[in-house]
DNA sequence: TTCGATGCAAAATTTTTGCAGCTTA
DNA sequence: TAAGCTGCAAAAATTTTGCATCGAA
């Protein structure tokens, strides 16, 4: 079962319907590599000939986030970015404050310490958001 | 020199003026314990008789963030929260997805690994944002 | 046939900005 | 007096919602 089947299975299980708009938005949202805003996704879909509304893009992205297929990131204030995570490795982000470049990284030790910290405070950890801001090598040498 | 002197010194150094509105906003912004939105700060100031505009609250908070006296947090989408950090220990946050409780924590080992990670990718780390989301003990037992 | 879904436009939120008048240095 | 500041209201920018219509099951 591929990712798309999995998502549509999830939606069906919740009594939601398989429509053209939904299908193309899910497709675009999962297929995109990297991060995108709701508006960027809308533009991309329209550019490839899909006829969907902005409202449906927001509504469908919300469903995908709820289902855990897509995650939101707030790299910059007031602009939610989305990123597909289904079948991909969990990772966090380094953001360059100079050029805006975004680098993904994984660090199991940090993950472990987060778990430990949550437990120590009586929390059952569900998810986390870790962003490191700084200057990238290119900006530093410029 | 107390915190307020420090901030006003910083502002003076940048050729900015000491006005009534600025003084009361700086005061409210630094004195608040915990996190607040721009609007909450505005309400608090007005409740205590200060006559300031929403625009000035936003403008002054931006100055304080630039100066490193206040930091922004995005616990929930689309709502920037501010927190004074002058003279306080750096810390990160655990957020309960049930009741919204916010718990502060410090973990030097995580800090160290963040530095190391940034360096490994050629970044000079400037700041970071770490939020752990989960269920707190109270919500778990309810 | 019944609900859920869609598109559109209006509304809601949060933050920023233009501007005329006021204040500080 | 010059350069900042302020408040207000309008503008921006992003996301949500009401509603009539459409379409999937």
CSV table of C-alpha atoms (C1' of nucleotides) in Angstrom, one decimal:
chain,number,residue,atom,x,y,z
A,1,UNK,CA,0.0,0.0,0.0
A,2,UNK,CA,1.6,3.2,-1.1
A,3,UNK,CA,1.3,6.5,0.8
A,4,UNK,CA,-1.7,7.7,-1.2
A,5,UNK,CA,-3.6,4.6,-0.5
A,6,UNK,CA,-2.8,4.9,3.2
A,7,UNK,CA,-4.1,8.5,3.3
A,8,UNK,CA,-7.2,7.7,1.4
A,9,UNK,CA,-7.8,4.7,3.7
A,10,UNK,CA,-7.5,7.0,6.6
A,11,UNK,CA,-10.0,9.4,5.1
A,12,UNK,CA,-12.4,6.7,4.2
A,13,UNK,CA,-12.2,5.3,7.7
A,14,UNK,CA,-13.4,8.7,9.0
A,15,UNK,CA,-16.4,8.7,6.6
A,16,UNK,CA,-14.8,11.3,4.4
A,17,UNK,CA,-15.2,11.2,0.6
A,18,UNK,CA,-12.9,10.8,-2.2
A,19,UNK,CA,-13.3,13.8,-4.4
A,20,UNK,CA,-11.3,15.2,-7.3
A,21,UNK,CA,-10.2,18.2,-5.4
A,22,UNK,CA,-9.2,16.2,-2.4
A,23,UNK,CA,-7.3,13.7,-4.5
A,24,UNK,CA,-5.2,16.4,-6.2
A,25,UNK,CA,-4.5,18.3,-3.0
A,26,UNK,CA,-3.5,15.2,-1.2
A,27,UNK,CA,-1.3,14.2,-4.1
A,28,UNK,CA,0.4,17.6,-4.3
A,29,UNK,CA,0.8,17.8,-0.5
A,30,UNK,CA,2.5,14.5,-0.2
A,31,UNK,CA,4.5,14.6,-3.4
A,32,UNK,CA,6.1,17.9,-2.7
A,33,UNK,CA,9.6,17.7,-1.5
A,34,UNK,CA,10.6,20.2,1.0
A,35,UNK,CA,8.4,22.8,2.6
A,36,UNK,CA,5.6,24.9,1.2
A,37,UNK,CA,2.9,27.3,2.3
A,38,UNK,CA,-0.8,26.7,1.6
A,39,UNK,CA,-0.6,29.3,-1.0
A,40,UNK,CA,2.4,27.9,-2.8
A,41,UNK,CA,0.7,24.5,-2.9
A,42,UNK,CA,-2.4,26.2,-4.4
A,43,UNK,CA,-0.3,27.9,-7.0
A,44,UNK,CA,1.5,24.7,-7.9
A,45,UNK,CA,-1.8,22.8,-8.3
A,46,UNK,CA,-3.3,25.5,-10.5
A,47,UNK,CA,-0.2,25.8,-12.5
A,48,UNK,CA,-0.5,22.1,-13.4
A,49,UNK,CA,-4.1,22.5,-14.4
A,50,UNK,CA,-6.0,21.5,-11.3
A,51,UNK,CA,-9.0,23.5,-10.4
A,52,UNK,CA,-9.1,23.8,-6.6
A,53,UNK,CA,-10.0,26.5,-4.2
A,54,UNK,CA,-7.8,28.0,-1.6
A,55,UNK,CA,-10.3,27.0,1.1
A,56,UNK,CA,-10.1,23.4,0.0
A,57,UNK,CA,-6.3,23.5,0.2
A,58,UNK,CA,-6.5,24.7,3.8
A,59,UNK,CA,-9.2,22.2,4.7
A,60,UNK,CA,-7.4,19.3,3.2
A,61,UNK,CA,-4.0,20.3,4.7
A,62,UNK,CA,-5.7,20.4,8.1
A,63,UNK,CA,-6.9,16.8,7.6
A,64,UNK,CA,-3.5,15.7,6.6
A,65,UNK,CA,-1.9,17.3,9.6
A,66,UNK,CA,-4.5,15.7,11.9
A,67,UNK,CA,-3.8,12.3,10.4
A,68,UNK,CA,-0.1,12.9,10.9
A,69,UNK,CA,0.8,12.7,7.2
A,70,UNK,CA,2.0,16.3,7.1
A,71,UNK,CA,3.5,18.5,9.7
A,72,UNK,CA,3.5,22.2,10.1
A,73,UNK,CA,6.6,24.4,10.6
A,74,UNK,CA,6.7,28.0,11.6
A,75,UNK,CA,10.1,29.1,10.2
A,76,UNK,CA,9.0,32.7,10.0
A,77,UNK,CA,6.3,34.4,12.0
A,78,UNK,CA,2.9,34.4,10.6
A,79,UNK,CA,3.5,31.9,7.8
A,80,UNK,CA,2.7,28.3,8.3
A,81,UNK,CA,4.8,25.9,6.2
A,82,UNK,CA,3.8,22.3,5.6
A,83,UNK,CA,6.0,19.3,5.1
A,84,UNK,CA,5.0,15.8,4.2
A,85,UNK,CA,6.5,13.3,6.7
A,86,UNK,CA,4.8,10.0,5.7
A,87,UNK,CA,7.5,7.4,5.1
A,88,UNK,CA,10.3,9.9,5.7
A,89,UNK,CA,12.7,10.0,8.5
A,90,UNK,CA,12.0,12.4,11.3
A,91,UNK,CA,14.3,15.3,11.3
A,92,UNK,CA,14.7,18.8,12.7
A,93,UNK,CA,15.9,22.0,11.0
A,94,UNK,CA,18.7,24.5,10.9
A,95,UNK,CA,17.6,27.8,9.5
A,96,UNK,CA,20.0,30.4,8.2
A,97,UNK,CA,19.2,33.9,9.4
A,98,UNK,CA,21.1,35.4,6.5
A,99,UNK,CA,19.8,33.7,3.3
A,100,UNK,CA,16.9,31.7,4.7
A,101,UNK,CA,18.4,28.3,3.7
A,102,UNK,CA,16.9,25.4,5.6
A,103,UNK,CA,19.1,22.3,6.4
A,104,UNK,CA,17.6,19.1,7.8
A,105,UNK,CA,19.4,17.1,10.5
A,106,UNK,CA,18.8,14.2,12.7
A,107,UNK,CA,20.3,13.6,16.2
A,108,UNK,CA,19.2,10.6,18.1
A,109,UNK,CA,20.9,11.8,21.2
A,110,UNK,CA,18.9,15.0,21.3
A,111,UNK,CA,15.7,12.9,20.7
A,112,UNK,CA,16.6,10.7,23.6
A,113,UNK,CA,17.2,13.6,25.9
A,114,UNK,CA,13.9,15.1,24.9
A,115,UNK,CA,12.1,11.9,25.9
A,116,UNK,CA,13.9,11.8,29.1
A,117,UNK,CA,13.2,15.5,29.9
A,118,UNK,CA,9.5,15.0,29.2
A,119,UNK,CA,9.3,11.9,31.3
A,120,UNK,CA,11.1,13.7,34.1
A,121,UNK,CA,8.4,16.3,34.2
A,122,UNK,CA,5.6,13.8,34.1
A,123,UNK,CA,4.7,14.4,30.4
A,124,UNK,CA,4.0,11.8,27.8
A,125,UNK,CA,5.8,13.3,24.8
A,126,UNK,CA,3.8,13.4,21.6
A,127,UNK,CA,5.9,15.5,19.3
A,128,UNK,CA,8.4,18.3,19.4
A,129,UNK,CA,9.7,21.2,17.4
A,130,UNK,CA,13.4,22.0,17.3
A,131,UNK,CA,14.8,24.8,15.2
A,132,UNK,CA,18.3,26.0,15.3
A,133,UNK,CA,18.8,29.5,13.9
A,134,UNK,CA,22.2,30.9,12.8
A,135,UNK,CA,24.4,31.8,9.9
A,136,UNK,CA,25.3,29.2,7.3
A,137,UNK,CA,28.8,28.6,6.0
A,138,UNK,CA,28.1,30.5,2.8
A,139,UNK,CA,26.7,33.6,4.6
A,140,UNK,CA,29.6,33.5,7.1
A,141,UNK,CA,32.3,33.6,4.4
A,142,UNK,CA,30.5,36.3,2.4
B,1,UNK,CA,22.0,49.1,37.0
B,2,UNK,CA,18.6,47.4,36.9
B,3,UNK,CA,17.0,45.9,33.9
B,4,UNK,CA,15.0,49.0,33.0
B,5,UNK,CA,18.1,51.2,33.1
B,6,UNK,CA,19.8,48.6,30.9
B,7,UNK,CA,17.0,48.7,28.3
B,8,UNK,CA,16.7,52.5,28.3
B,9,UNK,CA,20.5,52.7,27.9
B,10,UNK,CA,20.3,50.4,24.9
B,11,UNK,CA,17.5,52.5,23.4
B,12,UNK,CA,19.4,55.8,24.1
B,13,UNK,CA,22.5,54.3,22.5
B,14,UNK,CA,20.5,53.8,19.3
B,15,UNK,CA,19.2,57.4,19.3
B,16,UNK,CA,15.8,56.4,20.4
B,17,UNK,CA,13.8,58.6,22.8
B,18,UNK,CA,12.4,58.0,26.2
B,19,UNK,CA,8.7,58.6,26.0
B,20,UNK,CA,5.9,57.9,28.3
B,21,UNK,CA,4.4,55.3,26.1
B,22,UNK,CA,7.7,53.6,25.6
B,23,UNK,CA,8.4,53.7,29.3
B,24,UNK,CA,5.2,52.0,30.3
B,25,UNK,CA,5.3,49.4,27.6
B,26,UNK,CA,8.9,48.5,28.4
B,27,UNK,CA,8.0,48.3,32.0
B,28,UNK,CA,5.0,46.1,31.4
B,29,UNK,CA,6.9,43.9,28.9
B,30,UNK,CA,9.8,43.2,31.3
B,31,UNK,CA,7.9,43.0,34.5
B,32,UNK,CA,5.4,40.4,33.2
B,33,UNK,CA,6.1,37.0,34.4
B,34,UNK,CA,5.4,34.3,31.9
B,35,UNK,CA,4.2,34.7,28.4
B,36,UNK,CA,1.8,37.2,26.9
B,37,UNK,CA,0.6,38.3,23.5
B,38,UNK,CA,0.9,41.9,22.3
B,39,UNK,CA,-2.8,42.3,22.9
B,40,UNK,CA,-2.7,40.9,26.4
B,41,UNK,CA,0.0,43.4,27.2
B,42,UNK,CA,-2.0,46.2,25.7
B,43,UNK,CA,-5.0,45.2,27.8
B,44,UNK,CA,-3.0,44.9,31.0
B,45,UNK,CA,-1.5,48.4,30.4
B,46,UNK,CA,-4.8,49.9,29.7
B,47,UNK,CA,-6.3,48.2,32.7
B,48,UNK,CA,-3.8,49.9,34.9
B,49,UNK,CA,-4.5,53.3,33.4
B,50,UNK,CA,-1.8,53.7,30.8
B,51,UNK,CA,-2.9,55.2,27.6
B,52,UNK,CA,-1.0,53.5,24.8
B,53,UNK,CA,-1.9,52.3,21.3
B,54,UNK,CA,-1.7,48.8,20.0
B,55,UNK,CA,0.7,50.0,17.3
B,56,UNK,CA,3.1,51.3,19.9
B,57,UNK,CA,3.0,48.0,21.8
B,58,UNK,CA,3.9,46.2,18.7
B,59,UNK,CA,6.6,48.7,17.8
B,60,UNK,CA,8.2,48.6,21.3
B,61,UNK,CA,8.0,44.8,21.6
B,62,UNK,CA,9.9,44.6,18.3
B,63,UNK,CA,12.6,46.9,19.7
B,64,UNK,CA,12.9,44.7,22.8
B,65,UNK,CA,13.2,41.6,20.8
B,66,UNK,CA,15.9,43.2,18.6
B,67,UNK,CA,17.8,44.1,21.7
B,68,UNK,CA,17.5,40.6,23.1
B,69,UNK,CA,15.5,41.7,26.2
B,70,UNK,CA,12.4,39.8,25.1
B,71,UNK,CA,12.0,36.6,23.1
B,72,UNK,CA,9.1,35.5,20.9
B,73,UNK,CA,7.5,32.1,21.2
B,74,UNK,CA,4.9,30.5,18.9
B,75,UNK,CA,3.1,28.0,21.1
B,76,UNK,CA,0.0,28.1,18.9
B,77,UNK,CA,-0.2,28.9,15.3
B,78,UNK,CA,-0.8,32.5,14.4
B,79,UNK,CA,-0.3,33.9,17.8
B,80,UNK,CA,3.1,35.3,18.8
B,81,UNK,CA,3.8,35.2,22.5
B,82,UNK,CA,6.5,37.3,24.2
B,83,UNK,CA,8.6,36.5,27.2
B,84,UNK,CA,11.1,38.7,29.0
B,85,UNK,CA,14.5,37.0,29.3
B,86,UNK,CA,16.7,39.7,30.7
B,87,UNK,CA,18.4,38.4,33.8
B,88,UNK,CA,16.7,35.1,33.6
B,89,UNK,CA,18.0,31.7,32.8
B,90,UNK,CA,17.6,30.5,29.3
B,91,UNK,CA,15.1,27.7,29.2
B,92,UNK,CA,12.9,25.8,26.8
B,93,UNK,CA,9.3,24.7,27.1
B,94,UNK,CA,7.0,21.7,27.5
B,95,UNK,CA,3.5,22.3,26.4
B,96,UNK,CA,0.6,20.2,27.4
B,97,UNK,CA,-1.7,19.4,24.4
B,98,UNK,CA,-4.5,18.7,26.8
B,99,UNK,CA,-4.8,21.7,29.1
B,100,UNK,CA,-2.3,24.1,27.5
B,101,UNK,CA,0.0,24.2,30.6
B,102,UNK,CA,3.5,25.4,29.9
B,103,UNK,CA,6.4,24.1,31.9
B,104,UNK,CA,9.9,25.5,31.6
B,105,UNK,CA,13.0,23.3,31.6
B,106,UNK,CA,16.7,23.6,31.1
B,107,UNK,CA,19.0,20.9,29.7
B,108,UNK,CA,22.6,21.7,29.2
B,109,UNK,CA,23.3,18.5,27.4
B,110,UNK,CA,20.7,19.3,24.8
B,111,UNK,CA,22.2,22.8,24.5
B,112,UNK,CA,25.6,21.4,23.9
B,113,UNK,CA,24.4,19.0,21.3
B,114,UNK,CA,22.6,21.8,19.5
B,115,UNK,CA,25.9,23.7,19.3
B,116,UNK,CA,27.7,20.7,18.1
B,117,UNK,CA,25.0,20.0,15.4
B,118,UNK,CA,25.1,23.5,14.1
B,119,UNK,CA,28.9,23.5,14.0
B,120,UNK,CA,28.9,20.2,12.2
B,121,UNK,CA,26.8,21.8,9.4
B,122,UNK,CA,28.9,24.9,9.2
B,123,UNK,CA,26.4,27.1,11.0
B,124,UNK,CA,27.3,29.6,13.7
B,125,UNK,CA,24.3,29.1,16.1
B,126,UNK,CA,22.5,32.3,17.1
B,127,UNK,CA,19.5,31.0,18.9
B,128,UNK,CA,17.1,28.1,18.9
B,129,UNK,CA,13.6,27.2,19.6
B,130,UNK,CA,12.7,23.9,21.3
B,131,UNK,CA,9.2,22.9,22.3
B,132,UNK,CA,8.1,19.5,23.6
B,133,UNK,CA,4.4,18.8,23.2
B,134,UNK,CA,2.7,16.1,25.1
B,135,UNK,CA,0.2,15.3,27.9
B,136,UNK,CA,1.0,16.5,31.4
B,137,UNK,CA,0.7,14.3,34.4
B,138,UNK,CA,-2.6,15.9,35.4
B,139,UNK,CA,-4.2,15.3,32.0
B,140,UNK,CA,-2.8,11.8,31.9
B,141,UNK,CA,-4.4,10.8,35.2
B,142,UNK,CA,-7.7,12.5,34.3
C,1,DT,C1',-31.3,10.6,-1.6
C,2,DT,C1',-28.4,12.0,1.8
C,3,DC,C1',-24.6,14.2,3.6
C,4,DG,C1',-20.2,15.5,3.0
C,5,DA,C1',-17.4,18.7,-0.1
C,6,DT,C1',-16.6,22.6,-3.0
C,7,DG,C1',-15.9,27.3,-4.4
C,8,DC,C1',-16.6,31.9,-3.6
C,9,DA,C1',-16.7,35.7,-1.0
C,10,DA,C1',-17.1,37.7,3.3
C,11,DA,C1',-15.3,37.6,7.8
C,12,DA,C1',-11.9,37.1,11.3
C,13,DT,C1',-7.2,37.6,13.2
C,14,DT,C1',-3.0,39.4,13.8
C,15,DT,C1',0.4,42.6,12.6
C,16,DT,C1',2.1,46.5,9.8
C,17,DT,C1',2.1,51.0,7.8
C,18,DG,C1',0.8,56.0,6.3
C,19,DC,C1',0.1,60.2,8.2
C,20,DA,C1',-0.8,64.4,10.7
C,21,DG,C1',0.1,66.1,14.9
C,22,DC,C1',2.8,65.9,19.3
C,23,DT,C1',7.1,65.3,22.2
C,24,DT,C1',11.8,64.8,23.3
C,25,DA,C1',16.5,66.1,23.1
D,1,DT,C1',13.7,73.1,16.0
D,2,DA,C1',14.7,68.8,14.1
D,3,DA,C1',14.1,64.0,14.6
D,4,DG,C1',11.6,60.8,16.7
D,5,DC,C1',7.1,59.1,18.4
D,6,DT,C1',2.3,58.4,19.0
D,7,DG,C1',-2.4,57.2,18.0
D,8,DC,C1',-5.6,56.2,14.7
D,9,DA,C1',-7.4,54.1,11.0
D,10,DA,C1',-6.5,51.9,6.9
D,11,DA,C1',-4.0,48.3,4.8
D,12,DA,C1',-1.8,43.7,4.7
D,13,DA,C1',-1.4,39.1,5.1
D,14,DT,C1',-3.0,34.7,6.3
D,15,DT,C1',-6.6,31.6,7.6
D,16,DT,C1',-11.5,30.5,8.6
D,17,DT,C1',-16.3,30.4,7.8
D,18,DG,C1',-21.2,30.9,5.9
D,19,DC,C1',-23.8,29.4,2.3
D,20,DA,C1',-25.8,27.8,-1.9
D,21,DT,C1',-24.7,24.2,-5.0
D,22,DC,C1',-22.5,20.0,-6.4
D,23,DG,C1',-21.3,15.2,-6.1
D,24,DA,C1',-20.0,10.7,-3.9
D,25,DA,C1',-21.7,6.7,-1.8
